[in-house]
Amino acid sequence: MSPEELHAIELLRQVPYGRVATSMRALPFLALARHIVVDGKVVLRMHAGFGYHQACNGSVVSYGADNCNSRESRLWSVQFTGTAQIVEPTTAELELFGPVPHFVDGAVFDPVYMRIEPQLVTVHTLAGIADRREQHEQPDRQYQHVL
């Protein structure tokens, strides 16, 4: 594994969720997924009820995660692109995933698992933005009287 791939995996382990992207009926979509990293491969847990796993199975997908909601001054985003396959997780992998959510959009969560063999890995970082983020969160005082 390259140093960039190792760094991306290290970052991915810092957050539990990300988004998988592919196309379904010729339209792009993003779906929320829980992830773990096992032997350099990304394993996802998704809700089977939407059928997104069927569009992903055997297709090239991108899986991305980030810490953009963090208060850190250094933000990062990682993306793993490769072919996804539906898998049955091992007992050890199930333990790494932790508890299954009870519901998704009001329906009982029905887990399905996919493994992505990364063929392309990218890492992007933004540094020194904490001050600007805090400014963005402050109301614009110039226009407060209008509100």
PDB file of C-alpha atoms in Angstrom:
ATOM      1  CA  MET A   1       0.000   0.000   0.000  1.00  0.00           C
ATOM      2  CA  SER A   2       1.198   3.498  -0.833  1.00  0.00           C
ATOM      3  CA  PRO A   3       1.764   6.103   1.899  1.00  0.00           C
ATOM      4  CA  GLU A   4      -1.274   8.051   0.627  1.00  0.00           C
ATOM      5  CA  GLU A   5      -3.482   4.943   0.878  1.00  0.00           C
ATOM      6  CA  LEU A   6      -2.270   4.254   4.417  1.00  0.00           C
ATOM      7  CA  HIS A   7      -2.926   7.894   5.359  1.00  0.00           C
ATOM      8  CA  ALA A   8      -6.436   7.740   3.845  1.00  0.00           C
ATOM      9  CA  ILE A   9      -7.245   4.580   5.808  1.00  0.00           C
ATOM     10  CA  GLU A  10      -5.942   6.179   9.002  1.00  0.00           C
ATOM     11  CA  LEU A  11      -8.220   9.178   8.428  1.00  0.00           C
ATOM     12  CA  LEU A  12     -11.214   7.001   7.499  1.00  0.00           C
ATOM     13  CA  ARG A  13     -10.919   5.180  10.816  1.00  0.00           C
ATOM     14  CA  GLN A  14     -11.526   8.504  12.617  1.00  0.00           C
ATOM     15  CA  VAL A  15     -15.162   8.768  11.502  1.00  0.00           C
ATOM     16  CA  PRO A  16     -17.882   6.088  11.472  1.00  0.00           C
ATOM     17  CA  TYR A  17     -19.995   7.191   8.489  1.00  0.00           C
ATOM     18  CA  GLY A  18     -19.567   8.384   4.931  1.00  0.00           C
ATOM     19  CA  ARG A  19     -21.355   8.398   1.583  1.00  0.00           C
ATOM     20  CA  VAL A  20     -21.268   5.911  -1.264  1.00  0.00           C
ATOM     21  CA  ALA A  21     -21.849   7.250  -4.783  1.00  0.00           C
ATOM     22  CA  THR A  22     -22.757   5.467  -8.006  1.00  0.00           C
ATOM     23  CA  SER A  23     -25.610   5.594 -10.474  1.00  0.00           C
ATOM     24  CA  MET A  24     -29.024   3.973 -10.415  1.00  0.00           C
ATOM     25  CA  ARG A  25     -31.170   3.901 -13.542  1.00  0.00           C
ATOM     26  CA  ALA A  26     -28.637   6.250 -15.202  1.00  0.00           C
ATOM     27  CA  LEU A  27     -28.952   8.833 -12.413  1.00  0.00           C
ATOM     28  CA  PRO A  28     -26.260   9.580  -9.830  1.00  0.00           C
ATOM     29  CA  PHE A  29     -27.018   9.097  -6.147  1.00  0.00           C
ATOM     30  CA  LEU A  30     -25.360   9.303  -2.740  1.00  0.00           C
ATOM     31  CA  ALA A  31     -26.257   7.022   0.136  1.00  0.00           C
ATOM     32  CA  LEU A  32     -25.223   7.117   3.774  1.00  0.00           C
ATOM     33  CA  ALA A  33     -23.213   4.118   4.962  1.00  0.00           C
ATOM     34  CA  ARG A  34     -21.358   2.926   8.056  1.00  0.00           C
ATOM     35  CA  HIS A  35     -17.829   1.744   7.297  1.00  0.00           C
ATOM     36  CA  ILE A  36     -14.929  -0.216   8.694  1.00  0.00           C
ATOM     37  CA  VAL A  37     -11.522  -0.940   7.176  1.00  0.00           C
ATOM     38  CA  VAL A  38     -10.325  -4.555   7.073  1.00  0.00           C
ATOM     39  CA  ASP A  39      -7.104  -5.630   5.351  1.00  0.00           C
ATOM     40  CA  GLY A  40      -6.970  -2.463   3.258  1.00  0.00           C
ATOM     41  CA  LYS A  41     -10.536  -2.883   2.010  1.00  0.00           C
ATOM     42  CA  VAL A  42     -13.497  -0.706   2.929  1.00  0.00           C
ATOM     43  CA  VAL A  43     -16.521  -2.656   4.195  1.00  0.00           C
ATOM     44  CA  LEU A  44     -19.859  -0.832   4.218  1.00  0.00           C
ATOM     45  CA  ARG A  45     -23.129  -1.400   6.065  1.00  0.00           C
ATOM     46  CA  MET A  46     -26.195   0.060   4.379  1.00  0.00           C
ATOM     47  CA  HIS A  47     -29.967  -0.257   4.590  1.00  0.00           C
ATOM     48  CA  ALA A  48     -31.187  -2.899   2.130  1.00  0.00           C
ATOM     49  CA  GLY A  49     -34.680  -1.432   1.938  1.00  0.00           C
ATOM     50  CA  PHE A  50     -33.750   1.281  -0.560  1.00  0.00           C
ATOM     51  CA  GLY A  51     -32.129  -1.136  -3.039  1.00  0.00           C
ATOM     52  CA  TYR A  52     -28.989   0.989  -3.338  1.00  0.00           C
ATOM     53  CA  HIS A  53     -26.826  -2.048  -2.665  1.00  0.00           C
ATOM     54  CA  GLN A  54     -28.180  -3.681  -5.834  1.00  0.00           C
ATOM     55  CA  ALA A  55     -27.030  -0.705  -7.922  1.00  0.00           C
ATOM     56  CA  CYS A  56     -23.617  -0.821  -6.232  1.00  0.00           C
ATOM     57  CA  ASN A  57     -23.037  -4.577  -6.442  1.00  0.00           C
ATOM     58  CA  GLY A  58     -20.506  -5.304  -9.198  1.00  0.00           C
ATOM     59  CA  SER A  59     -20.287  -1.614 -10.142  1.00  0.00           C
ATOM     60  CA  VAL A  60     -17.581   0.961  -9.684  1.00  0.00           C
ATOM     61  CA  VAL A  61     -18.478   3.160  -6.731  1.00  0.00           C
ATOM     62  CA  SER A  62     -16.867   5.980  -4.812  1.00  0.00           C
ATOM     63  CA  TYR A  63     -16.972   6.074  -1.054  1.00  0.00           C
ATOM     64  CA  GLY A  64     -16.129   9.305   0.697  1.00  0.00           C
ATOM     65  CA  ALA A  65     -15.893  10.451   4.280  1.00  0.00           C
ATOM     66  CA  ASP A  66     -14.661  13.623   5.954  1.00  0.00           C
ATOM     67  CA  ASN A  67     -14.405  15.549   9.182  1.00  0.00           C
ATOM     68  CA  CYS A  68     -16.020  18.711   7.778  1.00  0.00           C
ATOM     69  CA  ASN A  69     -18.361  19.046  10.777  1.00  0.00           C
ATOM     70  CA  SER A  70     -15.400  19.059  13.121  1.00  0.00           C
ATOM     71  CA  ARG A  71     -14.029  22.075  14.985  1.00  0.00           C
ATOM     72  CA  GLU A  72     -10.484  21.140  13.968  1.00  0.00           C
ATOM     73  CA  SER A  73      -8.461  23.728  12.069  1.00  0.00           C
ATOM     74  CA  ARG A  74      -7.367  21.033   9.607  1.00  0.00           C
ATOM     75  CA  LEU A  75     -10.207  19.472   7.663  1.00  0.00           C
ATOM     76  CA  TRP A  76      -9.841  16.419   5.449  1.00  0.00           C
ATOM     77  CA  SER A  77     -11.778  14.402   2.937  1.00  0.00           C
ATOM     78  CA  VAL A  78     -10.942  10.916   1.662  1.00  0.00           C
ATOM     79  CA  GLN A  79     -12.345   9.054  -1.309  1.00  0.00           C
ATOM     80  CA  PHE A  80     -12.002   5.399  -2.219  1.00  0.00           C
ATOM     81  CA  THR A  81     -13.038   4.355  -5.722  1.00  0.00           C
ATOM     82  CA  GLY A  82     -13.335   0.726  -6.746  1.00  0.00           C
ATOM     83  CA  THR A  83     -15.657  -2.158  -7.463  1.00  0.00           C
ATOM     84  CA  ALA A  84     -18.228  -3.025  -4.783  1.00  0.00           C
ATOM     85  CA  GLN A  85     -19.375  -6.547  -3.969  1.00  0.00           C
ATOM     86  CA  ILE A  86     -22.095  -7.659  -1.583  1.00  0.00           C
ATOM     87  CA  VAL A  87     -20.535  -9.788   1.165  1.00  0.00           C
ATOM     88  CA  GLU A  88     -21.457 -11.647   4.322  1.00  0.00           C
ATOM     89  CA  PRO A  89     -19.372 -10.095   7.096  1.00  0.00           C
ATOM     90  CA  THR A  90     -17.418 -12.209   9.528  1.00  0.00           C
ATOM     91  CA  THR A  91     -18.291 -12.201  13.212  1.00  0.00           C
ATOM     92  CA  ALA A  92     -15.220 -10.031  13.849  1.00  0.00           C
ATOM     93  CA  GLU A  93     -16.349  -7.531  11.203  1.00  0.00           C
ATOM     94  CA  LEU A  94     -19.858  -7.368  12.702  1.00  0.00           C
ATOM     95  CA  GLU A  95     -18.296  -6.558  16.074  1.00  0.00           C
ATOM     96  CA  LEU A  96     -16.276  -3.737  14.493  1.00  0.00           C
ATOM     97  CA  PHE A  97     -19.453  -2.230  13.009  1.00  0.00           C
ATOM     98  CA  GLY A  98     -21.139  -2.120  16.402  1.00  0.00           C
ATOM     99  CA  PRO A  99     -24.888  -1.915  16.947  1.00  0.00           C
ATOM    100  CA  VAL A 100     -27.268  -1.715  14.002  1.00  0.00           C
ATOM    101  CA  PRO A 101     -29.595   1.318  13.906  1.00  0.00           C
ATOM    102  CA  HIS A 102     -33.195   0.485  14.760  1.00  0.00           C
ATOM    103  CA  PHE A 103     -34.849   2.566  12.046  1.00  0.00           C
ATOM    104  CA  VAL A 104     -34.113   4.409   8.823  1.00  0.00           C
ATOM    105  CA  ASP A 105     -36.723   6.908   7.633  1.00  0.00           C
ATOM    106  CA  GLY A 106     -39.252   5.231   9.938  1.00  0.00           C
ATOM    107  CA  ALA A 107     -38.687   1.704   8.547  1.00  0.00           C
ATOM    108  CA  VAL A 108     -36.875  -1.087  10.388  1.00  0.00           C
ATOM    109  CA  PHE A 109     -33.187  -1.035   9.423  1.00  0.00           C
ATOM    110  CA  ASP A 110     -32.295  -4.076   7.312  1.00  0.00           C
ATOM    111  CA  PRO A 111     -28.492  -4.311   7.044  1.00  0.00           C
ATOM    112  CA  VAL A 112     -26.636  -5.296   3.901  1.00  0.00           C
ATOM    113  CA  TYR A 113     -22.849  -5.331   3.600  1.00  0.00           C
ATOM    114  CA  MET A 114     -20.527  -4.494   0.712  1.00  0.00           C
ATOM    115  CA  ARG A 115     -16.772  -4.608   0.291  1.00  0.00           C
ATOM    116  CA  ILE A 116     -14.915  -2.098  -1.880  1.00  0.00           C
ATOM    117  CA  GLU A 117     -11.512  -3.017  -3.248  1.00  0.00           C
ATOM    118  CA  PRO A 118      -9.997   0.470  -3.635  1.00  0.00           C
ATOM    119  CA  GLN A 119      -8.384   1.097  -6.999  1.00  0.00           C
ATOM    120  CA  LEU A 120      -8.065   4.863  -6.577  1.00  0.00           C
ATOM    121  CA  VAL A 121      -7.585   6.624  -3.245  1.00  0.00           C
ATOM    122  CA  THR A 122      -7.485  10.379  -2.764  1.00  0.00           C
ATOM    123  CA  VAL A 123      -6.965  12.581   0.274  1.00  0.00           C
ATOM    124  CA  HIS A 124      -7.664  16.312   0.351  1.00  0.00           C
ATOM    125  CA  THR A 125      -6.956  18.617   3.284  1.00  0.00           C
ATOM    126  CA  LEU A 126      -7.822  22.182   4.172  1.00  0.00           C
ATOM    127  CA  ALA A 127      -5.763  23.923   6.837  1.00  0.00           C
ATOM    128  CA  GLY A 128      -6.077  27.196   8.723  1.00  0.00           C
ATOM    129  CA  ILE A 129      -9.810  27.727   8.254  1.00  0.00           C
ATOM    130  CA  ALA A 130     -11.099  27.732  11.853  1.00  0.00           C
ATOM    131  CA  ASP A 131     -11.191  31.533  12.031  1.00  0.00           C
ATOM    132  CA  ARG A 132     -13.215  31.806   8.836  1.00  0.00           C
ATOM    133  CA  ARG A 133     -15.672  29.116   9.967  1.00  0.00           C
ATOM    134  CA  GLU A 134     -16.275  30.988  13.227  1.00  0.00           C
ATOM    135  CA  GLN A 135     -16.867  34.200  11.259  1.00  0.00           C
ATOM    136  CA  HIS A 136     -19.348  32.386   9.027  1.00  0.00           C
ATOM    137  CA  GLU A 137     -21.305  31.165  12.049  1.00  0.00           C
ATOM    138  CA  GLN A 138     -21.675  34.702  13.443  1.00  0.00           C
ATOM    139  CA  PRO A 139     -24.735  36.633  12.262  1.00  0.00           C
ATOM    140  CA  ASP A 140     -23.901  39.444   9.906  1.00  0.00           C
ATOM    141  CA  ARG A 141     -24.277  42.477  12.176  1.00  0.00           C
ATOM    142  CA  GLN A 142     -24.710  44.818   9.218  1.00  0.00           C
ATOM    143  CA  TYR A 143     -28.070  43.213   8.376  1.00  0.00           C
ATOM    144  CA  GLN A 144     -29.351  42.349  11.847  1.00  0.00           C
ATOM    145  CA  HIS A 145     -31.764  45.272  11.939  1.00  0.00           C
ATOM    146  CA  VAL A 146     -33.524  43.925   8.825  1.00  0.00           C
ATOM    147  CA  LEU A 147     -34.167  40.534  10.422  1.00  0.00           C
TER     148      LEU A 147
END
